[in-house]
mmCIF file with all atom_site columns, C-alpha atoms in Angstrom:
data_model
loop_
_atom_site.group_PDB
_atom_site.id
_atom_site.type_symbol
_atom_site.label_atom_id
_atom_site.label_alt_id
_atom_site.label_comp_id
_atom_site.label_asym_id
_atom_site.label_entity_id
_atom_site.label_seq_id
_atom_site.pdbx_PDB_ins_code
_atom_site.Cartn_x
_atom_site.Cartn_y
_atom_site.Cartn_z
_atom_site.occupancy
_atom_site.B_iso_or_equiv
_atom_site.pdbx_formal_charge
_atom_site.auth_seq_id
_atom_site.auth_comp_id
_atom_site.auth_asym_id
_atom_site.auth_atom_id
_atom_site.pdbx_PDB_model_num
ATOM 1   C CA . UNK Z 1 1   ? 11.794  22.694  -6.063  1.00 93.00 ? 1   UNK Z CA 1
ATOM 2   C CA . UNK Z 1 2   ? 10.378  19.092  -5.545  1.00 98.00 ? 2   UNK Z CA 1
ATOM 3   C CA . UNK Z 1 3   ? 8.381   18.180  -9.285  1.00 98.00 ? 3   UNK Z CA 1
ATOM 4   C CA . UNK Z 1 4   ? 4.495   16.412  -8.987  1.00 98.00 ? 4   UNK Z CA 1
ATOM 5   C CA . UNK Z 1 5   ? 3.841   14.712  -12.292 1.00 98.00 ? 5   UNK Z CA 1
ATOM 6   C CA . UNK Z 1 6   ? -0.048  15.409  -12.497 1.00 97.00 ? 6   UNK Z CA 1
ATOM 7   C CA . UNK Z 1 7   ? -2.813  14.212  -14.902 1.00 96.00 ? 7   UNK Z CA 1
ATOM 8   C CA . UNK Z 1 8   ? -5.549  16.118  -15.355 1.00 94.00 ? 8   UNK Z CA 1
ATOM 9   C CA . UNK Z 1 9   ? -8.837  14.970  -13.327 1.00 92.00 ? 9   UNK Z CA 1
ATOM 10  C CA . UNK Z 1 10  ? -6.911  12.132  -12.141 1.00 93.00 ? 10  UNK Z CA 1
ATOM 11  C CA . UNK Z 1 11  ? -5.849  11.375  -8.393  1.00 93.00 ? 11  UNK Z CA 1
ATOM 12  C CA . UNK Z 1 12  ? -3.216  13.687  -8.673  1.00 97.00 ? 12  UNK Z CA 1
ATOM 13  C CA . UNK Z 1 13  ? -6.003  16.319  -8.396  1.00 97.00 ? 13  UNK Z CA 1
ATOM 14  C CA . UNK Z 1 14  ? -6.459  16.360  -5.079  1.00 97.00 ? 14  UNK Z CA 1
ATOM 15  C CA . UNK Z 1 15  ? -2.618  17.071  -4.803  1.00 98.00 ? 15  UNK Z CA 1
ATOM 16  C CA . UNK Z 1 16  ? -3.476  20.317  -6.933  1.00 98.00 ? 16  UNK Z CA 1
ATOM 17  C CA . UNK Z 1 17  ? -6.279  21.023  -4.586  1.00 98.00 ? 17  UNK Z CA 1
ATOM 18  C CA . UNK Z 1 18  ? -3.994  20.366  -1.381  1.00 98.00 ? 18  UNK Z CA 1
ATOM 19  C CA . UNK Z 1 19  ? -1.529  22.545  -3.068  1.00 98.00 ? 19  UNK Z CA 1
ATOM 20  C CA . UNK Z 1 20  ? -3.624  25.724  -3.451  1.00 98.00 ? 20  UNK Z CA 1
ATOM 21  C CA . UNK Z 1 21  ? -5.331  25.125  -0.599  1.00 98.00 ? 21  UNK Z CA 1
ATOM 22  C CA . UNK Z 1 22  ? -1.621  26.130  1.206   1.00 98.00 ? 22  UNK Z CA 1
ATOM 23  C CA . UNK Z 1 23  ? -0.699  28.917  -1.591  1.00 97.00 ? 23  UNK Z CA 1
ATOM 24  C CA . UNK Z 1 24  ? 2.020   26.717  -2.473  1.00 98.00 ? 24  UNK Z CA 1
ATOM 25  C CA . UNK Z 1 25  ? 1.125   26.073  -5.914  1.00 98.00 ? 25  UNK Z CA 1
ATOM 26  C CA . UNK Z 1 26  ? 4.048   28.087  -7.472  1.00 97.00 ? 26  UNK Z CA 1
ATOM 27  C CA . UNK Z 1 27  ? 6.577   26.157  -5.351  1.00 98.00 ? 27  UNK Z CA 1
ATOM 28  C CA . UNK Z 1 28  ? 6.219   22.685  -6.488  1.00 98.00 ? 28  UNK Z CA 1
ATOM 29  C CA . UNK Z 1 29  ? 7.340   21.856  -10.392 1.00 98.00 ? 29  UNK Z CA 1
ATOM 30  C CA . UNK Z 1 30  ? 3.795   20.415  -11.859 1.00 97.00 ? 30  UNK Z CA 1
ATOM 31  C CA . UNK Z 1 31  ? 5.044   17.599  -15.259 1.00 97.00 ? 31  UNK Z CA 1
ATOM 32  C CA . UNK Z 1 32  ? 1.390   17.122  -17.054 1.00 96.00 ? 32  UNK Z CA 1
ATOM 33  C CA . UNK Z 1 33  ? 1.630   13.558  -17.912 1.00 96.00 ? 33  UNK Z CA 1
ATOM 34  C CA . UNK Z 1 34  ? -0.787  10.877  -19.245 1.00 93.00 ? 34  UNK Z CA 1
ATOM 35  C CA . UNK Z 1 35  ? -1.885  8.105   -17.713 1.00 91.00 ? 35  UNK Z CA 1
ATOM 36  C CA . UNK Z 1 36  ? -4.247  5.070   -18.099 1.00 82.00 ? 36  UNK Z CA 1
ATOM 37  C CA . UNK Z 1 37  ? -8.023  5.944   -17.384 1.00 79.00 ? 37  UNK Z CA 1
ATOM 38  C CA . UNK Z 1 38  ? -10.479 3.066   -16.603 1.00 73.00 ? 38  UNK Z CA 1
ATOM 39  C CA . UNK Z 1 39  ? -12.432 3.711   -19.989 1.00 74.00 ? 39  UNK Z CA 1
ATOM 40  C CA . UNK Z 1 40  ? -9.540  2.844   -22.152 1.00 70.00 ? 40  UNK Z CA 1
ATOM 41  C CA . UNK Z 1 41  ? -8.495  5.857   -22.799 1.00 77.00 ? 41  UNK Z CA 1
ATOM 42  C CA . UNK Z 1 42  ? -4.719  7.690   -22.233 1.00 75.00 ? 42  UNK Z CA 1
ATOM 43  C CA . UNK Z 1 43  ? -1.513  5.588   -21.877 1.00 81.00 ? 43  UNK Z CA 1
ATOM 44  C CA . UNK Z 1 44  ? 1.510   4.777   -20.474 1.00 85.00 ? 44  UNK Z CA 1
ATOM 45  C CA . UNK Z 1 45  ? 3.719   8.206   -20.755 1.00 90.00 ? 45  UNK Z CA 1
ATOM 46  C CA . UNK Z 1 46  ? 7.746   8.299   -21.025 1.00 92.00 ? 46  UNK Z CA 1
ATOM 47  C CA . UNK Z 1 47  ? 7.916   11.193  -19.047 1.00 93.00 ? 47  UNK Z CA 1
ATOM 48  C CA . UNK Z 1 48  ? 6.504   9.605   -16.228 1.00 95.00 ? 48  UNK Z CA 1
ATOM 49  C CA . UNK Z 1 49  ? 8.792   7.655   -14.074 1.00 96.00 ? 49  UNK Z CA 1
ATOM 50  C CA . UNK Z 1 50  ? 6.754   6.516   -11.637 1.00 97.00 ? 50  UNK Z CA 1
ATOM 51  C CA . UNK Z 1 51  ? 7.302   2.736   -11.782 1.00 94.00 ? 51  UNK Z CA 1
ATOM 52  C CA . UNK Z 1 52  ? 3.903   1.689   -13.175 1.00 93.00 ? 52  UNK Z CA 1
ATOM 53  C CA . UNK Z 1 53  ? 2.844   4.900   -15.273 1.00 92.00 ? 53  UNK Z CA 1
ATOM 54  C CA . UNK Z 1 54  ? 0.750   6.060   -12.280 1.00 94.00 ? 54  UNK Z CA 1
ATOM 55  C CA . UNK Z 1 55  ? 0.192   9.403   -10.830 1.00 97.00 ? 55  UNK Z CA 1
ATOM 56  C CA . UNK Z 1 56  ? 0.639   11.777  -8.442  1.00 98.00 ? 56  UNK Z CA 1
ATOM 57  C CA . UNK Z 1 57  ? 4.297   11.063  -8.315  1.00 98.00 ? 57  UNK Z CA 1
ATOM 58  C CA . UNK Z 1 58  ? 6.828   13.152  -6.105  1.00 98.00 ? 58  UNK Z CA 1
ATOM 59  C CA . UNK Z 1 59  ? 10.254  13.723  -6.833  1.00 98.00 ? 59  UNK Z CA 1
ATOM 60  C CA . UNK Z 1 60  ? 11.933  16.079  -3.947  1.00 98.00 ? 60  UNK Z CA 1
ATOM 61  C CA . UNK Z 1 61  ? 14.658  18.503  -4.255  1.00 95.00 ? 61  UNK Z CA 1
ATOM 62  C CA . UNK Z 1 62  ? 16.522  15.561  -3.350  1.00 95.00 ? 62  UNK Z CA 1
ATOM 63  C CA . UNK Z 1 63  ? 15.772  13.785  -6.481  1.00 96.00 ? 63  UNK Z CA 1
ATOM 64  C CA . UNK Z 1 64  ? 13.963  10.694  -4.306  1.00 97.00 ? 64  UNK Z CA 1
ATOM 65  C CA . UNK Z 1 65  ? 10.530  9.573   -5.981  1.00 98.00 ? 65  UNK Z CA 1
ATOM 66  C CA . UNK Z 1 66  ? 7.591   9.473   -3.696  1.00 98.00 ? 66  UNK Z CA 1
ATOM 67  C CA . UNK Z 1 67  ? 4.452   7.147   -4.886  1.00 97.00 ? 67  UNK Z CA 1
ATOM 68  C CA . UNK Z 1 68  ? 1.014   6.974   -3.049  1.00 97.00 ? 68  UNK Z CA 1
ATOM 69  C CA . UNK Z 1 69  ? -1.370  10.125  -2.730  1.00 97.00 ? 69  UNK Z CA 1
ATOM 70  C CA . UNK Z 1 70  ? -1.197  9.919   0.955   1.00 98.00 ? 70  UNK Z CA 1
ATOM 71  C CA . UNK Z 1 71  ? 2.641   10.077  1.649   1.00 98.00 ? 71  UNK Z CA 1
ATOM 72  C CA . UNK Z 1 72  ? 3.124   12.548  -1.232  1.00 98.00 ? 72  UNK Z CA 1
ATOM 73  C CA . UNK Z 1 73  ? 0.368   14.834  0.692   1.00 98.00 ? 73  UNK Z CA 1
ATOM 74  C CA . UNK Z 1 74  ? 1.980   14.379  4.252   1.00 98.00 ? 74  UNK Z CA 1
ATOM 75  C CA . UNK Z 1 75  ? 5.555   14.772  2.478   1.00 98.00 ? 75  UNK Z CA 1
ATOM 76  C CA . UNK Z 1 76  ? 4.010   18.286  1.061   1.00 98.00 ? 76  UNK Z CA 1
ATOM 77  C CA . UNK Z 1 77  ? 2.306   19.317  4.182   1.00 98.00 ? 77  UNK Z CA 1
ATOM 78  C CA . UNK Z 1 78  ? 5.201   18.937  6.689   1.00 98.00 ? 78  UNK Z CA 1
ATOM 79  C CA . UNK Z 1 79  ? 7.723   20.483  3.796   1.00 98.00 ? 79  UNK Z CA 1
ATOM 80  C CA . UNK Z 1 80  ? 5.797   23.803  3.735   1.00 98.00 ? 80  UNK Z CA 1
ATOM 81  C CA . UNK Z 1 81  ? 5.323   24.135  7.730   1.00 97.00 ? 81  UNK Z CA 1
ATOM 82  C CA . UNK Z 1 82  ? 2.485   21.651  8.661   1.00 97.00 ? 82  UNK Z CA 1
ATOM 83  C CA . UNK Z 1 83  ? -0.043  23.956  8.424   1.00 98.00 ? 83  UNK Z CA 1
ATOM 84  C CA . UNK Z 1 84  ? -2.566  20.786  7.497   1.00 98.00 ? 84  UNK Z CA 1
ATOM 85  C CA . UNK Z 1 85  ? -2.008  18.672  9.498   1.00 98.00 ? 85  UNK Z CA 1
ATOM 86  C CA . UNK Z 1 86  ? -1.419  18.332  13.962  1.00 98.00 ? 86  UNK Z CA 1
ATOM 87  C CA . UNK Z 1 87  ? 2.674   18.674  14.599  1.00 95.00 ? 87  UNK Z CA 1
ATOM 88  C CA . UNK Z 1 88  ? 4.109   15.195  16.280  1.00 93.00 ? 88  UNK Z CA 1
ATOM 89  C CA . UNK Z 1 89  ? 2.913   15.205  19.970  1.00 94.00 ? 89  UNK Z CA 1
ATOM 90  C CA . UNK Z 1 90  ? 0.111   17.335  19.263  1.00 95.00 ? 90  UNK Z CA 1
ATOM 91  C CA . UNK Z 1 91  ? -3.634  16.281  20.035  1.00 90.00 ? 91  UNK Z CA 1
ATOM 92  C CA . UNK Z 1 92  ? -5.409  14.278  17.010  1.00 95.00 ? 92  UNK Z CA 1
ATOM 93  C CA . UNK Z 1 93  ? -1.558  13.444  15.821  1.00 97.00 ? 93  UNK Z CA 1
ATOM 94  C CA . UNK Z 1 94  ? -2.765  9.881   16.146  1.00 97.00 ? 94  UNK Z CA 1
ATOM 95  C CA . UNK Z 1 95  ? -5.996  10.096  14.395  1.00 97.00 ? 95  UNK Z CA 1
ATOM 96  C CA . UNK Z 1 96  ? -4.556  12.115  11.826  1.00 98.00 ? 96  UNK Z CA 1
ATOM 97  C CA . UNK Z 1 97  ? -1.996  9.536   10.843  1.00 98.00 ? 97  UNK Z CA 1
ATOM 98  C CA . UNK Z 1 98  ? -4.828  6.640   11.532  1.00 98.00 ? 98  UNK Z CA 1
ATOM 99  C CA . UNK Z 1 99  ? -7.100  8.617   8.547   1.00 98.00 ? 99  UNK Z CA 1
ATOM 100 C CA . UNK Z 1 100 ? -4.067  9.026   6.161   1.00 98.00 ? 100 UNK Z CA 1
ATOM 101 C CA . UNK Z 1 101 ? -3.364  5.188   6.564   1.00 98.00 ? 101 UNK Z CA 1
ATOM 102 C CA . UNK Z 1 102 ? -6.879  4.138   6.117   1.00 97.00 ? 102 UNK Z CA 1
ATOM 103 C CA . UNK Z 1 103 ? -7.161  5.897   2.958   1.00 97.00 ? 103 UNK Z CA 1
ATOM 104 C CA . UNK Z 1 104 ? -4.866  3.200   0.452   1.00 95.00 ? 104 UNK Z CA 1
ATOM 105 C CA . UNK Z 1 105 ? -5.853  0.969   3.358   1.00 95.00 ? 105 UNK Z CA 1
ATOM 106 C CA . UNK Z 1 106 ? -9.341  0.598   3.452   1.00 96.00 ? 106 UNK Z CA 1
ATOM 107 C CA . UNK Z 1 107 ? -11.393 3.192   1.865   1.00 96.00 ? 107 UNK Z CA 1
ATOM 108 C CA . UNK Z 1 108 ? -9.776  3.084   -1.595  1.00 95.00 ? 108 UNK Z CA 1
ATOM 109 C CA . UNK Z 1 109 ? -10.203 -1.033  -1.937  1.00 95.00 ? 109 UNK Z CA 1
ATOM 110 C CA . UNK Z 1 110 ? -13.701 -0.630  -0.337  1.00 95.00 ? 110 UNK Z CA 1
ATOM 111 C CA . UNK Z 1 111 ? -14.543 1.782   -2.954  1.00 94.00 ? 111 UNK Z CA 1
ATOM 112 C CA . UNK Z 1 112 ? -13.132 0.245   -5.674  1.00 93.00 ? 112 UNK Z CA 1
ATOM 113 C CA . UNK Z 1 113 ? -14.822 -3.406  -5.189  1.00 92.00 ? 113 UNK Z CA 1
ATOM 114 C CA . UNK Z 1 114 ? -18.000 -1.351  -4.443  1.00 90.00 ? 114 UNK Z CA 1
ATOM 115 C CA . UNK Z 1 115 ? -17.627 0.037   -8.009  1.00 88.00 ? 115 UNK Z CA 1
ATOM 116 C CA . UNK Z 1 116 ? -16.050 -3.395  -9.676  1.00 88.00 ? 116 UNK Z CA 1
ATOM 117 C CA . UNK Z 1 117 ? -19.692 -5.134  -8.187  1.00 90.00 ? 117 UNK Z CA 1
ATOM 118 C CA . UNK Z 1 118 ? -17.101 -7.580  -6.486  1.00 90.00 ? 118 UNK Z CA 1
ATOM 119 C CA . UNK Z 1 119 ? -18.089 -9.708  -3.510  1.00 90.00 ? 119 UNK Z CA 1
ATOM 120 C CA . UNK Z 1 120 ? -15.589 -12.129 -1.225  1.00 90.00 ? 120 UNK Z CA 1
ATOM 121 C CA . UNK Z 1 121 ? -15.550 -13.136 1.807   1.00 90.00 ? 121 UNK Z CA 1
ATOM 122 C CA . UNK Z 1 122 ? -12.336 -12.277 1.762   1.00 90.00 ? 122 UNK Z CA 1
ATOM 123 C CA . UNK Z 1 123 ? -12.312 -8.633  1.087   1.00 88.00 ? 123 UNK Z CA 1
ATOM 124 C CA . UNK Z 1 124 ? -15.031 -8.657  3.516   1.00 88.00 ? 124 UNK Z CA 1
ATOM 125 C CA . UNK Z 1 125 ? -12.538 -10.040 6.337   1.00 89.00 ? 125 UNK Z CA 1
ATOM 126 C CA . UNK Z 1 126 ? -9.522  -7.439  5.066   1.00 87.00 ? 126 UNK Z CA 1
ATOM 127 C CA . UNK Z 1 127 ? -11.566 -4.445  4.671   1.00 86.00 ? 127 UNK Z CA 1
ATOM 128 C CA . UNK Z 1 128 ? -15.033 -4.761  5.636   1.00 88.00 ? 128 UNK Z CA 1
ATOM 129 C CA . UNK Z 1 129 ? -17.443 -3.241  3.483   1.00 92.00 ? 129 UNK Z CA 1
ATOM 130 C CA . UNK Z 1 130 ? -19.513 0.343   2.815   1.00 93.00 ? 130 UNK Z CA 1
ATOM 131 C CA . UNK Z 1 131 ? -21.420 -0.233  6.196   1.00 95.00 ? 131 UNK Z CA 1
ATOM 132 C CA . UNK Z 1 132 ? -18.170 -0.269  7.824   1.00 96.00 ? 132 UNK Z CA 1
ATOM 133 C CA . UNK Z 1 133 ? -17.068 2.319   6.016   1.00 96.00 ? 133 UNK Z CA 1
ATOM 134 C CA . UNK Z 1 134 ? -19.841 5.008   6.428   1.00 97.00 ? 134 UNK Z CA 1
ATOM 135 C CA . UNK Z 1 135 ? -19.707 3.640   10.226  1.00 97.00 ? 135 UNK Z CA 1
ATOM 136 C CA . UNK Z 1 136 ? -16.421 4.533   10.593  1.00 97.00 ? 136 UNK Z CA 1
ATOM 137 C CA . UNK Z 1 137 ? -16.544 8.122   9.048   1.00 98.00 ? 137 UNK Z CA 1
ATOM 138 C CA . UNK Z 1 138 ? -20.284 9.029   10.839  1.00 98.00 ? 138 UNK Z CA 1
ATOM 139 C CA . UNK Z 1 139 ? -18.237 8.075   14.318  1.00 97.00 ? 139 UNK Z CA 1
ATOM 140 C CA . UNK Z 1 140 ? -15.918 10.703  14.068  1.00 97.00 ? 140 UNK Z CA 1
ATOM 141 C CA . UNK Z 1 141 ? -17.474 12.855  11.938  1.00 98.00 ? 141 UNK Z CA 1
ATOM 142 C CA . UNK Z 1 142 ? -19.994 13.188  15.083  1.00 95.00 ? 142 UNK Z CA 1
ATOM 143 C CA . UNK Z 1 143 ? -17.073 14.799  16.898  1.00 91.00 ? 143 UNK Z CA 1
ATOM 144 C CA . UNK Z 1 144 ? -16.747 18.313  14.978  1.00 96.00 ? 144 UNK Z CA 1
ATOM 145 C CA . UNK Z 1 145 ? -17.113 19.392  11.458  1.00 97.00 ? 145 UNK Z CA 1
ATOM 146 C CA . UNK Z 1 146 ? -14.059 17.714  9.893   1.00 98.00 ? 146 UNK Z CA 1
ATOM 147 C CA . UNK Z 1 147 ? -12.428 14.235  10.703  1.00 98.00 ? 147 UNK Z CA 1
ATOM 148 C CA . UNK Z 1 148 ? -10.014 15.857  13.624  1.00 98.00 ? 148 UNK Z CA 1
ATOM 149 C CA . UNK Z 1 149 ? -12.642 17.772  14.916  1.00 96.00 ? 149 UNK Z CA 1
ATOM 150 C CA . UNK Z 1 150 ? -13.351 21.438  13.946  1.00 95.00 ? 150 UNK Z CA 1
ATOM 151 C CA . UNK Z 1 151 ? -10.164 22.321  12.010  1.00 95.00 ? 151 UNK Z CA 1
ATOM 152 C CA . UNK Z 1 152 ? -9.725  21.184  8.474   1.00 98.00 ? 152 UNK Z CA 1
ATOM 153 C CA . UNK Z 1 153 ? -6.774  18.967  7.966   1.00 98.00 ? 153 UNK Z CA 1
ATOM 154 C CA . UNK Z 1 154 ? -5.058  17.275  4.831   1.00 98.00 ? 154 UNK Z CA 1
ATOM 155 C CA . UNK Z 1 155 ? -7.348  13.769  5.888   1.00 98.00 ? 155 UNK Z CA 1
ATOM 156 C CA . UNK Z 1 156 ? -9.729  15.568  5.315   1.00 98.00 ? 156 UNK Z CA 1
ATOM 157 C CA . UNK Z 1 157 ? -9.442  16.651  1.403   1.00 98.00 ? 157 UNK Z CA 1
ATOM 158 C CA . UNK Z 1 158 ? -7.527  13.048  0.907   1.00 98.00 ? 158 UNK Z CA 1
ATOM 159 C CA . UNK Z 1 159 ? -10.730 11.026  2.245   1.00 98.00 ? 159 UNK Z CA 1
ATOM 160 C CA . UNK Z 1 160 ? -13.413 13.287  0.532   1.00 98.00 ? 160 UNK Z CA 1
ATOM 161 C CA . UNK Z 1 161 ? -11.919 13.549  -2.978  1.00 97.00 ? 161 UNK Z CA 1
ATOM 162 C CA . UNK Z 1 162 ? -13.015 10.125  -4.091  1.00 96.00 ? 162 UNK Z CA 1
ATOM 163 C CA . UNK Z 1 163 ? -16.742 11.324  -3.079  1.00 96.00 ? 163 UNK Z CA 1
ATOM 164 C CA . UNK Z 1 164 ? -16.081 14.785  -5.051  1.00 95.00 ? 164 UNK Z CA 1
ATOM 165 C CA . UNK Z 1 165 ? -15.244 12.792  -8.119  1.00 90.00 ? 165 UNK Z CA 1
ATOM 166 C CA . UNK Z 1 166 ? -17.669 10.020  -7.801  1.00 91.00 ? 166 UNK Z CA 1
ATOM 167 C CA . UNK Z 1 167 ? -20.871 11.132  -6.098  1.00 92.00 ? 167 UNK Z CA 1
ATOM 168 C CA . UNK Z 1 168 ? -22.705 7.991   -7.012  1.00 92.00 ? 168 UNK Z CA 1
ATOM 169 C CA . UNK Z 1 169 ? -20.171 6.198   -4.608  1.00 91.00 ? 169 UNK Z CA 1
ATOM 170 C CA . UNK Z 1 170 ? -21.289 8.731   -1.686  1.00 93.00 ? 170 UNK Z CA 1
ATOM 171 C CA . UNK Z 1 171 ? -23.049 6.383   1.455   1.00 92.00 ? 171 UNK Z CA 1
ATOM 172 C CA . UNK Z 1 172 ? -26.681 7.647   1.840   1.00 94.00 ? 172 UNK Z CA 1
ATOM 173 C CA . UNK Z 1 173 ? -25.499 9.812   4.997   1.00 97.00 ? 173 UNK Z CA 1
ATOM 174 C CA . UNK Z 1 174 ? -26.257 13.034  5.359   1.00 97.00 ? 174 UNK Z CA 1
ATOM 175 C CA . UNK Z 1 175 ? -23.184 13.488  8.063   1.00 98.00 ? 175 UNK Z CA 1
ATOM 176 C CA . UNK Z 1 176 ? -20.916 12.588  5.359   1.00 98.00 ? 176 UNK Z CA 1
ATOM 177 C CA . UNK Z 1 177 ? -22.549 14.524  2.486   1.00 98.00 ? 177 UNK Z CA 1
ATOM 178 C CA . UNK Z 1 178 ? -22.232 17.348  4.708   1.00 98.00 ? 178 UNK Z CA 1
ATOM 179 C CA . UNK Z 1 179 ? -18.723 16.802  5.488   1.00 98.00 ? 179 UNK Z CA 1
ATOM 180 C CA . UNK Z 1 180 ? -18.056 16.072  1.728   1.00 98.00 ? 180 UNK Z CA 1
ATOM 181 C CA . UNK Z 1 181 ? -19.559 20.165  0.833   1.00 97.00 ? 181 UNK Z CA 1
ATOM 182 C CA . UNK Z 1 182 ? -17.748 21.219  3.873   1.00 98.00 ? 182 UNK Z CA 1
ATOM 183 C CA . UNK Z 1 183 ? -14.649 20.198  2.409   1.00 98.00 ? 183 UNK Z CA 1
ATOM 184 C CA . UNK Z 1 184 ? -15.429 21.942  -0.620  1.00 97.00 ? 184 UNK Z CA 1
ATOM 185 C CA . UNK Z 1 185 ? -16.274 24.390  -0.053  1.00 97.00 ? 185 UNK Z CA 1
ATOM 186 C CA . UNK Z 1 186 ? -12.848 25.238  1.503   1.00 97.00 ? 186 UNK Z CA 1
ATOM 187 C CA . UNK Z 1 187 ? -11.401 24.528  -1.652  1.00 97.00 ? 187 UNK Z CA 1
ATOM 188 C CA . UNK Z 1 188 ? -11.199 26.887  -4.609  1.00 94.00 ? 188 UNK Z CA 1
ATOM 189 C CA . UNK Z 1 189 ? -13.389 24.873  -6.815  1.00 94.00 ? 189 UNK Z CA 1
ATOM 190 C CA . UNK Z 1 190 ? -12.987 27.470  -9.848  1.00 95.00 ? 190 UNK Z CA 1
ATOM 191 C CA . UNK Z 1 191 ? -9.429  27.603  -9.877  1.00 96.00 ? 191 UNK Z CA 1
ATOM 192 C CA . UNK Z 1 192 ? -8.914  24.173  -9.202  1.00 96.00 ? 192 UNK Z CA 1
ATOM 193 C CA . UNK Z 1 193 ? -10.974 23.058  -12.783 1.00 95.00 ? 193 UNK Z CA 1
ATOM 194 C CA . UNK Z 1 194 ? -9.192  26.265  -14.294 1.00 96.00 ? 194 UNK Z CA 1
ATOM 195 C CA . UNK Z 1 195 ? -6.077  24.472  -13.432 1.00 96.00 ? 195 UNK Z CA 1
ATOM 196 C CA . UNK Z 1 196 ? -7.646  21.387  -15.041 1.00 96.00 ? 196 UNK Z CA 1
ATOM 197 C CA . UNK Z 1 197 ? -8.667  23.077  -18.346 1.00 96.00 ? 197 UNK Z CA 1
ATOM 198 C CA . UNK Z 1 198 ? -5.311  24.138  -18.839 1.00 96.00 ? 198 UNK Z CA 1
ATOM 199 C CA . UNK Z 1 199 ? -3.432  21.350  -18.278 1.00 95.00 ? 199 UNK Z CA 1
ATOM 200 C CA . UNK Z 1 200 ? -6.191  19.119  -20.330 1.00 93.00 ? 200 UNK Z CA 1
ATOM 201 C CA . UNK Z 1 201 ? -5.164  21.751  -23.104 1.00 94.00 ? 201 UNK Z CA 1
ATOM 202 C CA . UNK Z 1 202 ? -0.769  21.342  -22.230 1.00 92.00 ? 202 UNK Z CA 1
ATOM 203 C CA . UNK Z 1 203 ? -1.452  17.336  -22.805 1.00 90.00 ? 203 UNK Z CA 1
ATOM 204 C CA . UNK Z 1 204 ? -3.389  17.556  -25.805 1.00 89.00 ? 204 UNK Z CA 1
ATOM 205 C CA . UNK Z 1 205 ? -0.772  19.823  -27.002 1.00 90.00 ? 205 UNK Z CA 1
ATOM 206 C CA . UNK Z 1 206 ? 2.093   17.509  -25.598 1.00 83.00 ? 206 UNK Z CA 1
ATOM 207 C CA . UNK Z 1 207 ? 0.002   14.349  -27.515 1.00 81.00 ? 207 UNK Z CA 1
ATOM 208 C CA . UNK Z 1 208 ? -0.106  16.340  -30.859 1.00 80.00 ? 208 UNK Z CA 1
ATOM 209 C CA . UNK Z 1 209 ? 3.529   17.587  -31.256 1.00 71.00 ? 209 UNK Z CA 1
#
């Protein structure tokens, strides 16, 4: 079975949360790992071969690595049947791969310079900024419930996580807070931080042997 090195509350938790989501859980090999946090805190793990110590990191029954939350989520989804995502040739194919893209592309550095305080006219010109970015989610967001419409797709739980982890970062728009719930509320919240609390516990374990 493909193996997902995961750190607890990490971005490799909304891999977990993609994971149940499809009842799939059991068939993917999870390797609790450590990893850097932005306080300080954790470190560079051994076990971890992801080139730079980050995580989620796929390795398929193939044995090929696969880096970046969006192409490890796609990889999963179309491995277990698709049933996240529109099949190639099917309406909102485009979009959906458009919103996967825009993820790493845009929303991640747009969120992360937000959060640094950093200002440039040149990450203006690459990426635009959070009025560009709440823009872009309100537009289609006015469409249906969920970024392809009304159906719930993998987008949708990659875009909202960084808003699930970092509320403060959430635009003041109440189409995107509402999108943000609706997405969580079709994940299993409970067993998601159960799945958290235990593997917290397996890497302090792992740190103290």
């Amino acid at each position: 079975m493909p193996t997902l090195y995961h750190s607890p509350n990490s971005r490799s938790s909304r891999v977990i949360a993609q994971l149940m989501l499809m009842g799939k859980l059991d068939d993917v090999d999870i390797v609790i790992v450590d990893v850097q946090r932005h306080d300080g805190s954790g470190g560079a793990d051994p076990r971890n071969p992801h080139p730079e110590g980050k995580v989620p990191y796929l390795v398929t029954d193939e044995g090929q690595g696969i880096r970046e939350s969006a192409a490890i989520m796609m990889y999963l989804d179309e491995l277990f049947g698709q049933p996240l995502s529109p099949a190639i040739g099917a309406p909102h194919r485009g979009a959906y791969l458009s919103w996967m893209a825009y993820s790493g592309g845009v929303l991640d550095p747009v969120l992360v310079a937000a959060f640094s305080g950093l200002e440039h006219p040149a990450l203006a010109v690459a990426y635009r900024g959070m009025s560009e970015l709440c823009a872009a989610l309100e537009t289609a967001l006015s469409e249906g419930d969920f970024l392809l419409g009304a159906s719930l797709s993998v987008a949708d739980v990659l875009l909202a996580s960084p808003f699930q982890w970092a509320p403060h970062l959430m635009p003041d728009s109440a189409i995107i807070k509402s999108w943000v719930d609706r997405v969580g509320h079709r994940l299993d919240g409970e067993a998601i931080a159960a799945f958290e609390v235990q593997a917290l516990s397996t890497l302090k374990a792992l740190e103290d042997a």
